[in-house]
């Protein structure tokens, strides 16, 4: 087995593992930031009155669909209220804290309210 000059095989393996760990952490953080920025840009492009199809086209499939009878307690403390008949949730699941975007739809499937949720 070939080693780096002045290092033992154990030292070489430790260095490789350290680099792999650093690369994994950097990739995770970069991915989290990328998702957050992409979702935020798409969220800002959504307007009141847009259809559910436009919302899904911009933000992708929702992480959760909340109906008025079932509160999504991970983020919300109150049900969506009339004219809202369902709330679509789009989460950044890589985030260490809470980060999500919600879009409320009326019975015609049009946006009536949208919100950004993040922990302090």
mmCIF file of N, CA and C in Angstrom, residues 2-117:
data_model
loop_
_atom_site.group_PDB
_atom_site.id
_atom_site.type_symbol
_atom_site.label_atom_id
_atom_site.label_comp_id
_atom_site.label_asym_id
_atom_site.label_seq_id
_atom_site.Cartn_x
_atom_site.Cartn_y
_atom_site.Cartn_z
ATOM 1 N N UNK A 2 0.570 2.143 -0.879
ATOM 2 C CA UNK A 2 1.330 3.392 -0.996
ATOM 3 C C UNK A 2 0.776 4.415 -0.013
ATOM 4 N N UNK A 3 1.639 5.134 0.636
ATOM 5 C CA UNK A 3 1.221 6.172 1.575
ATOM 6 C C UNK A 3 1.845 7.495 1.191
ATOM 7 N N UNK A 4 1.260 8.537 1.735
ATOM 8 C CA UNK A 4 1.806 9.867 1.536
ATOM 9 C C UNK A 4 3.101 9.949 2.319
ATOM 10 N N UNK A 5 4.118 10.600 1.716
ATOM 11 C CA UNK A 5 5.431 10.701 2.352
ATOM 12 C C UNK A 5 5.290 11.268 3.766
ATOM 13 N N UNK A 6 5.838 10.565 4.730
ATOM 14 C CA UNK A 6 5.823 11.015 6.110
ATOM 15 C C UNK A 6 4.549 10.654 6.864
ATOM 16 N N UNK A 7 3.674 9.847 6.276
ATOM 17 C CA UNK A 7 2.450 9.469 6.988
ATOM 18 C C UNK A 7 2.278 7.957 6.970
ATOM 19 N N UNK A 8 1.570 7.472 7.937
ATOM 20 C CA UNK A 8 1.296 6.043 8.038
ATOM 21 C C UNK A 8 -0.043 5.764 7.367
ATOM 22 N N UNK A 9 -0.337 4.496 7.075
ATOM 23 C CA UNK A 9 -1.636 4.181 6.479
ATOM 24 C C UNK A 9 -2.805 4.666 7.340
ATOM 25 N N UNK A 10 -2.686 4.561 8.667
ATOM 26 C CA UNK A 10 -3.766 5.028 9.550
ATOM 27 C C UNK A 10 -3.969 6.529 9.421
ATOM 28 N N UNK A 11 -2.869 7.260 9.345
ATOM 29 C CA UNK A 11 -2.956 8.710 9.209
ATOM 30 C C UNK A 11 -3.610 9.080 7.883
ATOM 31 N N UNK A 12 -3.246 8.379 6.826
ATOM 32 C CA UNK A 12 -3.818 8.636 5.508
ATOM 33 C C UNK A 12 -5.319 8.384 5.519
ATOM 34 N N UNK A 13 -5.748 7.285 6.107
ATOM 35 C CA UNK A 13 -7.179 6.963 6.197
ATOM 36 C C UNK A 13 -7.918 8.032 7.004
ATOM 37 N N UNK A 14 -7.334 8.473 8.104
ATOM 38 C CA UNK A 14 -7.958 9.523 8.921
ATOM 39 C C UNK A 14 -8.109 10.808 8.120
ATOM 40 N N UNK A 15 -7.103 11.167 7.338
ATOM 41 C CA UNK A 15 -7.176 12.377 6.518
ATOM 42 C C UNK A 15 -8.277 12.256 5.470
ATOM 43 N N UNK A 16 -8.345 11.104 4.844
ATOM 44 C CA UNK A 16 -9.379 10.882 3.829
ATOM 45 C C UNK A 16 -10.764 10.968 4.463
ATOM 46 N N UNK A 17 -10.941 10.316 5.602
ATOM 47 C CA UNK A 17 -12.235 10.358 6.290
ATOM 48 C C UNK A 17 -12.600 11.777 6.722
ATOM 49 N N UNK A 18 -11.619 12.538 7.170
ATOM 50 C CA UNK A 18 -11.866 13.928 7.549
ATOM 51 C C UNK A 18 -12.323 14.743 6.343
ATOM 52 N N UNK A 19 -11.677 14.555 5.202
ATOM 53 C CA UNK A 19 -12.075 15.271 3.992
ATOM 54 C C UNK A 19 -13.475 14.856 3.531
ATOM 55 N N UNK A 20 -13.781 13.575 3.619
ATOM 56 C CA UNK A 20 -15.115 13.094 3.244
ATOM 57 C C UNK A 20 -16.171 13.713 4.163
ATOM 58 N N UNK A 21 -15.883 13.766 5.457
ATOM 59 C CA UNK A 21 -16.808 14.371 6.417
ATOM 60 C C UNK A 21 -17.014 15.859 6.120
ATOM 61 N N UNK A 22 -15.940 16.569 5.882
ATOM 62 C CA UNK A 22 -16.038 17.995 5.561
ATOM 63 C C UNK A 22 -16.820 18.228 4.268
ATOM 64 N N UNK A 23 -16.591 17.383 3.281
ATOM 65 C CA UNK A 23 -17.317 17.491 2.022
ATOM 66 C C UNK A 23 -18.812 17.221 2.231
ATOM 67 N N UNK A 24 -19.137 16.219 3.035
ATOM 68 C CA UNK A 24 -20.538 15.888 3.310
ATOM 69 C C UNK A 24 -21.245 17.045 4.035
ATOM 70 N N UNK A 25 -20.590 17.614 5.028
ATOM 71 C CA UNK A 25 -21.187 18.736 5.770
ATOM 72 C C UNK A 25 -21.380 19.938 4.851
ATOM 73 N N UNK A 26 -20.370 20.240 4.054
ATOM 74 C CA UNK A 26 -20.457 21.366 3.123
ATOM 75 C C UNK A 26 -21.569 21.143 2.101
ATOM 76 N N UNK A 27 -21.691 19.938 1.592
ATOM 77 C CA UNK A 27 -22.741 19.614 0.622
ATOM 78 C C UNK A 27 -24.124 19.758 1.239
ATOM 79 N N UNK A 28 -24.273 19.307 2.465
ATOM 80 C CA UNK A 28 -25.557 19.406 3.158
ATOM 81 C C UNK A 28 -25.969 20.866 3.338
ATOM 82 N N UNK A 29 -25.058 21.675 3.836
ATOM 83 C CA UNK A 29 -25.360 23.091 4.077
ATOM 84 C C UNK A 29 -25.654 23.806 2.763
ATOM 85 N N UNK A 30 -24.863 23.533 1.749
ATOM 86 C CA UNK A 30 -25.078 24.144 0.438
ATOM 87 C C UNK A 30 -26.438 23.752 -0.129
ATOM 88 N N UNK A 31 -26.813 22.491 0.000
ATOM 89 C CA UNK A 31 -28.109 22.023 -0.489
ATOM 90 C C UNK A 31 -29.256 22.708 0.249
ATOM 91 N N UNK A 32 -29.131 22.849 1.550
ATOM 92 C CA UNK A 32 -30.164 23.503 2.354
ATOM 93 C C UNK A 32 -30.349 24.955 1.910
ATOM 94 N N UNK A 33 -29.258 25.663 1.720
ATOM 95 C CA UNK A 33 -29.313 27.059 1.288
ATOM 96 C C UNK A 33 -29.900 27.156 -0.118
ATOM 97 N N UNK A 34 -29.502 26.253 -0.995
ATOM 98 C CA UNK A 34 -30.010 26.251 -2.367
ATOM 99 C C UNK A 34 -31.524 26.047 -2.386
ATOM 100 N N UNK A 35 -32.014 25.066 -1.638
ATOM 101 C CA UNK A 35 -33.455 24.802 -1.576
ATOM 102 C C UNK A 35 -34.185 26.033 -1.050
ATOM 103 N N UNK A 36 -33.666 26.638 0.005
ATOM 104 C CA UNK A 36 -34.294 27.814 0.595
ATOM 105 C C UNK A 36 -34.397 28.961 -0.413
ATOM 106 N N UNK A 37 -33.321 29.222 -1.123
ATOM 107 C CA UNK A 37 -33.320 30.323 -2.098
ATOM 108 C C UNK A 37 -34.261 30.030 -3.264
ATOM 109 N N UNK A 38 -34.233 28.803 -3.774
ATOM 110 C CA UNK A 38 -35.091 28.443 -4.901
ATOM 111 C C UNK A 38 -36.571 28.527 -4.527
ATOM 112 N N UNK A 39 -36.911 27.996 -3.352
ATOM 113 C CA UNK A 39 -38.309 28.049 -2.905
ATOM 114 C C UNK A 39 -38.746 29.493 -2.664
ATOM 115 N N UNK A 40 -37.871 30.295 -2.102
ATOM 116 C CA UNK A 40 -38.209 31.699 -1.835
ATOM 117 C C UNK A 40 -38.455 32.465 -3.128
ATOM 118 N N UNK A 41 -37.627 32.246 -4.131
ATOM 119 C CA UNK A 41 -37.821 32.903 -5.429
ATOM 120 C C UNK A 41 -39.148 32.480 -6.053
ATOM 121 N N UNK A 42 -39.425 31.173 -6.025
ATOM 122 C CA UNK A 42 -40.681 30.659 -6.586
ATOM 123 C C UNK A 42 -41.873 31.190 -5.798
ATOM 124 N N UNK A 43 -41.755 31.237 -4.478
ATOM 125 C CA UNK A 43 -42.837 31.712 -3.612
ATOM 126 C C UNK A 43 -43.163 33.177 -3.913
ATOM 127 N N UNK A 44 -42.151 33.992 -4.085
ATOM 128 C CA UNK A 44 -42.366 35.416 -4.378
ATOM 129 C C UNK A 44 -43.071 35.616 -5.716
ATOM 130 N N UNK A 45 -42.908 34.683 -6.633
ATOM 131 C CA UNK A 45 -43.535 34.790 -7.957
ATOM 132 C C UNK A 45 -45.012 34.401 -7.944
ATOM 133 N N UNK A 46 -45.477 33.838 -6.835
ATOM 134 C CA UNK A 46 -46.883 33.431 -6.725
ATOM 135 C C UNK A 46 -47.713 34.635 -6.284
ATOM 136 N N UNK A 47 -48.836 34.835 -6.969
ATOM 137 C CA UNK A 47 -49.713 35.968 -6.684
ATOM 138 C C UNK A 47 -51.076 35.500 -6.210
ATOM 139 N N UNK A 48 -51.727 36.349 -5.424
ATOM 140 C CA UNK A 48 -53.115 36.079 -5.026
ATOM 141 C C UNK A 48 -53.930 35.938 -6.312
ATOM 142 N N UNK A 49 -54.738 34.886 -6.382
ATOM 143 C CA UNK A 49 -55.549 34.618 -7.570
ATOM 144 C C UNK A 49 -54.955 33.577 -8.499
ATOM 145 N N UNK A 50 -53.662 33.253 -8.323
ATOM 146 C CA UNK A 50 -53.056 32.189 -9.137
ATOM 147 C C UNK A 50 -53.753 30.868 -8.835
ATOM 148 N N UNK A 51 -53.701 29.953 -9.789
ATOM 149 C CA UNK A 51 -54.328 28.649 -9.607
ATOM 150 C C UNK A 51 -53.401 27.684 -8.878
ATOM 151 N N UNK A 52 -53.990 26.608 -8.394
ATOM 152 C CA UNK A 52 -53.213 25.560 -7.736
ATOM 153 C C UNK A 52 -52.161 25.009 -8.692
ATOM 154 N N UNK A 53 -52.499 24.896 -9.962
ATOM 155 C CA UNK A 53 -51.547 24.410 -10.963
ATOM 156 C C UNK A 53 -50.321 25.305 -11.084
ATOM 157 N N UNK A 54 -50.523 26.614 -11.013
ATOM 158 C CA UNK A 54 -49.407 27.558 -11.067
ATOM 159 C C UNK A 54 -48.529 27.378 -9.831
ATOM 160 N N UNK A 55 -49.163 27.240 -8.662
ATOM 161 C CA UNK A 55 -48.424 27.063 -7.404
ATOM 162 C C UNK A 55 -47.553 25.809 -7.468
ATOM 163 N N UNK A 56 -48.141 24.700 -7.863
ATOM 164 C CA UNK A 56 -47.398 23.439 -7.936
ATOM 165 C C UNK A 56 -46.334 23.504 -9.026
ATOM 166 N N UNK A 57 -46.630 24.185 -10.107
ATOM 167 C CA UNK A 57 -45.642 24.357 -11.165
ATOM 168 C C UNK A 57 -44.413 25.115 -10.688
ATOM 169 N N UNK A 58 -44.613 26.052 -9.766
ATOM 170 C CA UNK A 58 -43.488 26.856 -9.270
ATOM 171 C C UNK A 58 -42.789 26.221 -8.071
ATOM 172 N N UNK A 59 -43.567 25.687 -7.132
ATOM 173 C CA UNK A 59 -42.996 25.168 -5.885
ATOM 174 C C UNK A 59 -42.835 23.655 -5.858
ATOM 175 N N UNK A 60 -43.416 22.962 -6.822
ATOM 176 C CA UNK A 60 -43.364 21.497 -6.814
ATOM 177 C C UNK A 60 -44.515 20.929 -5.992
ATOM 178 N N UNK A 61 -44.502 19.631 -5.812
ATOM 179 C CA UNK A 61 -45.566 18.983 -5.035
ATOM 180 C C UNK A 61 -45.448 19.382 -3.570
ATOM 181 N N UNK A 62 -46.570 19.659 -2.933
ATOM 182 C CA UNK A 62 -46.519 20.060 -1.519
ATOM 183 C C UNK A 62 -46.060 18.922 -0.619
ATOM 184 N N UNK A 63 -45.404 19.295 0.477
ATOM 185 C CA UNK A 63 -44.992 18.325 1.489
ATOM 186 C C UNK A 63 -46.204 17.794 2.242
ATOM 187 N N UNK A 64 -47.214 18.659 2.373
ATOM 188 C CA UNK A 64 -48.413 18.308 3.118
ATOM 189 C C UNK A 64 -49.577 19.149 2.604
ATOM 190 N N UNK A 65 -50.758 18.551 2.570
ATOM 191 C CA UNK A 65 -51.970 19.285 2.211
ATOM 192 C C UNK A 65 -52.861 19.291 3.442
ATOM 193 N N UNK A 66 -53.149 20.476 3.943
ATOM 194 C CA UNK A 66 -53.963 20.635 5.154
ATOM 195 C C UNK A 66 -55.388 21.020 4.775
ATOM 196 N N UNK A 67 -56.340 20.275 5.281
ATOM 197 C CA UNK A 67 -57.759 20.593 5.121
ATOM 198 C C UNK A 67 -58.218 21.353 6.368
ATOM 199 N N UNK A 68 -59.312 22.110 6.296
ATOM 200 C CA UNK A 68 -59.752 22.884 7.455
ATOM 201 C C UNK A 68 -60.020 22.044 8.710
ATOM 202 N N UNK A 69 -60.343 20.788 8.532
ATOM 203 C CA UNK A 69 -60.654 19.938 9.686
ATOM 204 C C UNK A 69 -59.413 19.367 10.375
ATOM 205 N N UNK A 70 -58.250 19.445 9.730
ATOM 206 C CA UNK A 70 -57.029 18.874 10.305
ATOM 207 C C UNK A 70 -55.898 19.895 10.270
ATOM 208 N N UNK A 71 -55.544 20.412 11.412
ATOM 209 C CA UNK A 71 -54.495 21.415 11.535
ATOM 210 C C UNK A 71 -53.111 20.771 11.400
ATOM 211 N N UNK A 72 -52.248 21.388 10.646
ATOM 212 C CA UNK A 72 -50.866 20.921 10.501
ATOM 213 C C UNK A 72 -50.058 21.605 11.603
ATOM 214 N N UNK A 73 -49.999 20.972 12.750
ATOM 215 C CA UNK A 73 -49.465 21.599 13.968
ATOM 216 C C UNK A 73 -47.950 21.797 13.977
ATOM 217 N N UNK A 74 -47.248 21.243 13.030
ATOM 218 C CA UNK A 74 -45.802 21.463 12.983
ATOM 219 C C UNK A 74 -45.489 22.953 12.813
ATOM 220 N N UNK A 75 -46.387 23.673 12.131
ATOM 221 C CA UNK A 75 -46.171 25.093 11.874
ATOM 222 C C UNK A 75 -47.324 25.973 12.368
ATOM 223 N N UNK A 76 -48.527 25.617 12.014
ATOM 224 C CA UNK A 76 -49.677 26.490 12.250
ATOM 225 C C UNK A 76 -50.308 26.261 13.617
ATOM 226 N N UNK A 77 -50.850 27.338 14.165
ATOM 227 C CA UNK A 77 -51.559 27.236 15.442
ATOM 228 C C UNK A 77 -53.057 27.469 15.259
ATOM 229 N N UNK A 78 -53.470 27.752 14.021
ATOM 230 C CA UNK A 78 -54.896 27.925 13.737
ATOM 231 C C UNK A 78 -55.204 27.416 12.331
ATOM 232 N N UNK A 79 -56.431 26.985 12.161
ATOM 233 C CA UNK A 79 -56.876 26.486 10.862
ATOM 234 C C UNK A 79 -56.967 27.637 9.870
ATOM 235 N N UNK A 80 -56.848 27.301 8.588
ATOM 236 C CA UNK A 80 -57.101 28.343 7.597
ATOM 237 C C UNK A 80 -58.602 28.638 7.637
ATOM 238 N N UNK A 81 -58.937 29.879 7.408
ATOM 239 C CA UNK A 81 -60.326 30.315 7.550
ATOM 240 C C UNK A 81 -60.889 30.774 6.210
ATOM 241 N N UNK A 82 -62.206 30.731 6.119
ATOM 242 C CA UNK A 82 -62.911 31.095 4.894
ATOM 243 C C UNK A 82 -62.341 32.387 4.318
ATOM 244 N N UNK A 83 -62.019 32.439 3.089
ATOM 245 C CA UNK A 83 -62.415 31.547 1.992
ATOM 246 C C UNK A 83 -61.496 30.341 1.779
ATOM 247 N N UNK A 84 -60.504 30.145 2.638
ATOM 248 C CA UNK A 84 -59.576 29.025 2.493
ATOM 249 C C UNK A 84 -60.281 27.688 2.706
ATOM 250 N N UNK A 85 -60.034 26.750 1.787
ATOM 251 C CA UNK A 85 -60.559 25.391 1.952
ATOM 252 C C UNK A 85 -59.426 24.356 2.048
ATOM 253 N N UNK A 86 -58.209 24.764 1.692
ATOM 254 C CA UNK A 86 -57.053 23.904 1.918
ATOM 255 C C UNK A 86 -55.777 24.745 1.894
ATOM 256 N N UNK A 87 -54.803 24.263 2.661
ATOM 257 C CA UNK A 87 -53.513 24.947 2.753
ATOM 258 C C UNK A 87 -52.435 23.975 2.281
ATOM 259 N N UNK A 88 -51.653 24.413 1.317
ATOM 260 C CA UNK A 88 -50.560 23.602 0.791
ATOM 261 C C UNK A 88 -49.279 24.009 1.509
ATOM 262 N N UNK A 89 -48.531 23.013 1.968
ATOM 263 C CA UNK A 89 -47.279 23.255 2.685
ATOM 264 C C UNK A 89 -46.103 22.769 1.859
ATOM 265 N N UNK A 90 -45.076 23.608 1.791
ATOM 266 C CA UNK A 90 -43.842 23.284 1.078
ATOM 267 C C UNK A 90 -42.703 23.481 2.072
ATOM 268 N N UNK A 91 -42.111 22.375 2.522
ATOM 269 C CA UNK A 91 -41.088 22.427 3.563
ATOM 270 C C UNK A 91 -39.678 22.332 2.983
ATOM 271 N N UNK A 92 -38.752 22.962 3.675
ATOM 272 C CA UNK A 92 -37.332 22.724 3.414
ATOM 273 C C UNK A 92 -36.924 21.683 4.451
ATOM 274 N N UNK A 93 -36.982 20.444 4.075
ATOM 275 C CA UNK A 93 -36.738 19.351 5.026
ATOM 276 C C UNK A 93 -35.278 19.223 5.438
ATOM 277 N N UNK A 94 -34.392 19.896 4.734
ATOM 278 C CA UNK A 94 -32.982 19.858 5.117
ATOM 279 C C UNK A 94 -32.648 20.898 6.180
ATOM 280 N N UNK A 95 -33.550 21.827 6.392
ATOM 281 C CA UNK A 95 -33.297 22.900 7.351
ATOM 282 C C UNK A 95 -33.220 22.350 8.771
ATOM 283 N N UNK A 96 -32.249 22.848 9.544
ATOM 284 C CA UNK A 96 -32.127 22.431 10.943
ATOM 285 C C UNK A 96 -33.294 22.971 11.761
ATOM 286 N N UNK A 97 -33.740 24.158 11.414
ATOM 287 C CA UNK A 97 -34.872 24.775 12.089
ATOM 288 C C UNK A 97 -36.102 24.609 11.221
ATOM 289 N N UNK A 98 -37.150 25.294 11.609
ATOM 290 C CA UNK A 98 -38.381 25.257 10.842
ATOM 291 C C UNK A 98 -38.256 26.217 9.668
ATOM 292 N N UNK A 99 -38.537 25.729 8.473
ATOM 293 C CA UNK A 99 -38.638 26.590 7.300
ATOM 294 C C UNK A 99 -39.651 25.972 6.357
ATOM 295 N N UNK A 100 -40.704 26.742 6.091
ATOM 296 C CA UNK A 100 -41.754 26.264 5.202
ATOM 297 C C UNK A 100 -42.478 27.446 4.570
ATOM 298 N N UNK A 101 -43.153 27.146 3.488
ATOM 299 C CA UNK A 101 -43.969 28.127 2.789
ATOM 300 C C UNK A 101 -45.360 27.526 2.691
ATOM 301 N N UNK A 102 -46.399 28.330 2.958
ATOM 302 C CA UNK A 102 -47.768 27.822 2.841
ATOM 303 C C UNK A 102 -48.546 28.692 1.869
ATOM 304 N N UNK A 103 -49.462 28.039 1.168
ATOM 305 C CA UNK A 103 -50.324 28.726 0.222
ATOM 306 C C UNK A 103 -51.742 28.245 0.493
ATOM 307 N N UNK A 104 -52.639 29.200 0.761
ATOM 308 C CA UNK A 104 -54.035 28.864 1.030
ATOM 309 C C UNK A 104 -54.848 29.034 -0.251
ATOM 310 N N UNK A 105 -55.709 28.044 -0.496
ATOM 311 C CA UNK A 105 -56.541 28.037 -1.702
ATOM 312 C C UNK A 105 -58.016 28.112 -1.343
ATOM 313 N N UNK A 106 -58.807 28.757 -2.207
ATOM 314 C CA UNK A 106 -60.252 28.808 -2.009
ATOM 315 C C UNK A 106 -60.904 27.608 -2.694
ATOM 316 N N UNK A 107 -62.217 27.560 -2.680
ATOM 317 C CA UNK A 107 -62.909 26.397 -3.261
ATOM 318 C C UNK A 107 -62.725 26.302 -4.771
ATOM 319 N N UNK A 108 -62.343 27.374 -5.422
ATOM 320 C CA UNK A 108 -62.060 27.342 -6.856
ATOM 321 C C UNK A 108 -60.614 26.980 -7.166
ATOM 322 N N UNK A 109 -59.821 26.699 -6.104
ATOM 323 C CA UNK A 109 -58.426 26.323 -6.297
ATOM 324 C C UNK A 109 -57.517 27.499 -6.596
ATOM 325 N N UNK A 110 -57.915 28.686 -6.142
ATOM 326 C CA UNK A 110 -57.118 29.899 -6.371
ATOM 327 C C UNK A 110 -56.500 30.382 -5.062
ATOM 328 N N UNK A 111 -55.317 30.971 -5.171
ATOM 329 C CA UNK A 111 -54.577 31.452 -4.008
ATOM 330 C C UNK A 111 -55.321 32.627 -3.366
ATOM 331 N N UNK A 112 -55.553 32.500 -2.033
ATOM 332 C CA UNK A 112 -56.166 33.593 -1.282
ATOM 333 C C UNK A 112 -55.211 34.175 -0.245
ATOM 334 N N UNK A 113 -54.177 33.410 0.105
ATOM 335 C CA UNK A 113 -53.199 33.885 1.082
ATOM 336 C C UNK A 113 -51.951 33.015 0.970
ATOM 337 N N UNK A 114 -50.815 33.594 1.278
ATOM 338 C CA UNK A 114 -49.575 32.824 1.306
ATOM 339 C C UNK A 114 -48.736 33.327 2.473
ATOM 340 N N UNK A 115 -47.889 32.443 3.010
ATOM 341 C CA UNK A 115 -47.086 32.818 4.176
ATOM 342 C C UNK A 115 -45.769 32.052 4.180
ATOM 343 N N UNK A 116 -44.762 32.701 4.767
ATOM 344 C CA UNK A 116 -43.447 32.091 4.958
ATOM 345 C C UNK A 116 -43.310 31.808 6.446
ATOM 346 N N UNK A 117 -42.868 30.615 6.789
ATOM 347 C CA UNK A 117 -42.744 30.193 8.191
ATOM 348 C C UNK A 117 -41.289 29.835 8.483
#
